[in-house]
């Protein structure tokens, strides 16, 4: 069984274009993930059987201490702070600049209402939302998917064509890479992972969501975070990071730093769609995932 898990993880890393890099370096971070350096190549990262997934997950140490307590959900009240952390490969990372109210505050009444919604009401609200113009061209809104008690929450940018069609985030090509990134961490989207987007409706022609759209959707994301209460948030790409951190930033500058939203640690990495276009940066994304994993383990 162990060999099967390793093979699956190695295949996931290879799919990210990472396996050989990590195997050659002999980094301490690779060991729990790819214990068998000579694992035979497999063509695809097939999801492992449930038992294997559970065993793989058990390789990831859980963070000490209790899950975050009840949290404020108002964006204005959200705690958005950053700390320097010791990341070996980025020793001289600078402190990010303080929050600058990047997104506009939302209408108070709507915000107060969304803060009270349970899962069913929240998803209904998202599906019926007309708070910004993205509603006009969507086929359907895409609330989120996954384990509602997850420790890991991944936040993307917004639905693309396939997601708009199917009503589920990350089901297209970028989603397949995200699945492989999760698999490399011993995770999958059905267990201990929740996936949401910064905006729930597809921007026309897959353009980047505008500030006003991110701001209109932020109460939904905040409510999802408050309901899931993850131990860690991973922002995939710039719009997701800007929404979660309420500030203008560049991924390259924010990588390797620990931010917070609602008292929950946030780490930032590249969006899978960016990585498909820029495979040379997959190794950096893997560094970020290792950083996230250390954070989850309470080691960063
Ligand atoms: N890109 C995203 O950011 N989200 C999706 O759901 C799909 C692609």
Tab-separated table of N, CA and C and ligand atoms in Angstrom, residues 142 155-164 168-175 178 195-199 236 240 271-273, ligand 1:
chain	number	residue	atom	x	y	z
A	142	UNK	N	-21.176	29.564	-9.156
A	142	UNK	CA	-20.406	28.390	-8.714
A	142	UNK	C	-19.990	28.619	-7.265
A	155	UNK	N	-8.502	28.924	-2.468
A	155	UNK	CA	-9.345	29.962	-3.074
A	155	UNK	C	-8.777	30.344	-4.440
A	156	UNK	N	-9.592	30.127	-5.466
A	156	UNK	CA	-9.190	30.495	-6.828
A	156	UNK	C	-9.735	31.857	-7.205
A	157	UNK	N	-9.683	32.108	-8.508
A	157	UNK	CA	-10.047	33.441	-9.004
A	157	UNK	C	-11.547	33.524	-9.311
A	158	UNK	N	-11.980	32.716	-10.234
A	158	UNK	CA	-13.388	32.727	-10.615
A	158	UNK	C	-13.634	31.614	-11.609
A	159	UNK	N	-14.872	31.218	-11.805
A	159	UNK	CA	-15.175	30.115	-12.711
A	159	UNK	C	-14.770	30.440	-14.143
A	160	UNK	N	-14.344	29.404	-14.859
A	160	UNK	CA	-14.136	29.508	-16.297
A	160	UNK	C	-15.340	28.888	-17.003
A	161	UNK	N	-15.165	28.610	-18.295
A	161	UNK	CA	-16.297	28.118	-19.091
A	161	UNK	C	-16.832	26.784	-18.569
A	162	UNK	N	-15.926	25.859	-18.249
A	162	UNK	CA	-16.399	24.535	-17.817
A	162	UNK	C	-17.069	24.596	-16.448
A	163	UNK	N	-16.508	25.453	-15.595
A	163	UNK	CA	-17.076	25.601	-14.240
A	163	UNK	C	-18.460	26.250	-14.327
A	164	UNK	N	-18.575	27.235	-15.228
A	164	UNK	CA	-19.845	27.921	-15.457
A	164	UNK	C	-20.897	26.915	-15.958
A	168	UNK	N	-19.301	23.713	-10.733
A	168	UNK	CA	-18.297	23.276	-9.743
A	168	UNK	C	-16.965	23.945	-10.052
A	169	UNK	N	-16.238	24.396	-9.006
A	169	UNK	CA	-14.970	25.057	-9.289
A	169	UNK	C	-13.889	24.084	-9.764
A	170	UNK	N	-12.991	24.612	-10.557
A	170	UNK	CA	-11.784	23.892	-10.974
A	170	UNK	C	-12.081	22.509	-11.550
A	171	UNK	N	-12.905	22.469	-12.574
A	171	UNK	CA	-13.161	21.195	-13.241
A	171	UNK	C	-12.525	21.155	-14.638
A	172	UNK	N	-11.894	22.249	-15.044
A	172	UNK	CA	-11.238	22.282	-16.360
A	172	UNK	C	-9.772	21.887	-16.233
A	173	UNK	N	-9.000	22.349	-17.184
A	173	UNK	CA	-7.584	21.970	-17.245
A	173	UNK	C	-6.816	22.457	-16.007
A	174	UNK	N	-7.094	23.698	-15.596
A	174	UNK	CA	-6.426	24.216	-14.385
A	174	UNK	C	-6.829	23.367	-13.175
A	175	UNK	N	-8.068	22.899	-13.187
A	175	UNK	CA	-8.541	22.059	-12.082
A	175	UNK	C	-7.803	20.744	-12.015
A	178	UNK	N	-4.669	21.524	-10.376
A	178	UNK	CA	-4.913	21.720	-8.939
A	178	UNK	C	-5.064	20.362	-8.241
A	195	UNK	N	-12.816	24.000	-1.703
A	195	UNK	CA	-12.358	24.852	-2.807
A	195	UNK	C	-13.435	25.874	-3.136
A	196	UNK	N	-13.034	27.124	-3.147
A	196	UNK	CA	-13.976	28.201	-3.504
A	196	UNK	C	-13.244	29.178	-4.420
A	197	UNK	N	-13.999	30.097	-4.961
A	197	UNK	CA	-13.414	31.129	-5.802
A	197	UNK	C	-13.670	32.509	-5.202
A	198	UNK	N	-12.814	33.449	-5.575
A	198	UNK	CA	-13.002	34.824	-5.103
A	198	UNK	C	-14.277	35.424	-5.683
A	199	UNK	N	-14.553	35.145	-6.941
A	199	UNK	CA	-15.873	35.512	-7.500
A	199	UNK	C	-16.586	34.242	-7.941
A	236	UNK	N	-4.851	31.118	-4.514
A	236	UNK	CA	-4.293	30.695	-5.798
A	236	UNK	C	-4.352	31.876	-6.760
A	240	UNK	N	-7.295	36.192	-6.035
A	240	UNK	CA	-7.684	35.525	-4.786
A	240	UNK	C	-6.911	36.119	-3.613
A	271	UNK	N	-1.544	30.664	-9.446
A	271	UNK	CA	-2.766	30.014	-9.902
A	271	UNK	C	-2.389	28.866	-10.851
A	272	UNK	N	-3.100	27.737	-10.774
A	272	UNK	CA	-2.771	26.623	-11.675
A	272	UNK	C	-2.805	27.009	-13.155
A	273	UNK	N	-3.716	27.892	-13.538
A	273	UNK	CA	-3.767	28.289	-14.961
A	273	UNK	C	-2.482	29.027	-15.356
B	1	LIG	N1	-9.870	29.063	-12.338
B	1	LIG	C1	-10.320	29.487	-11.134
B	1	LIG	O1	-9.755	30.398	-10.545
B	1	LIG	N2	-11.374	28.913	-10.630
B	1	LIG	C2	-12.028	27.927	-11.216
B	1	LIG	O2	-12.999	27.444	-10.662
B	1	LIG	C3	-11.538	27.476	-12.461
B	1	LIG	C4	-10.455	28.060	-13.008
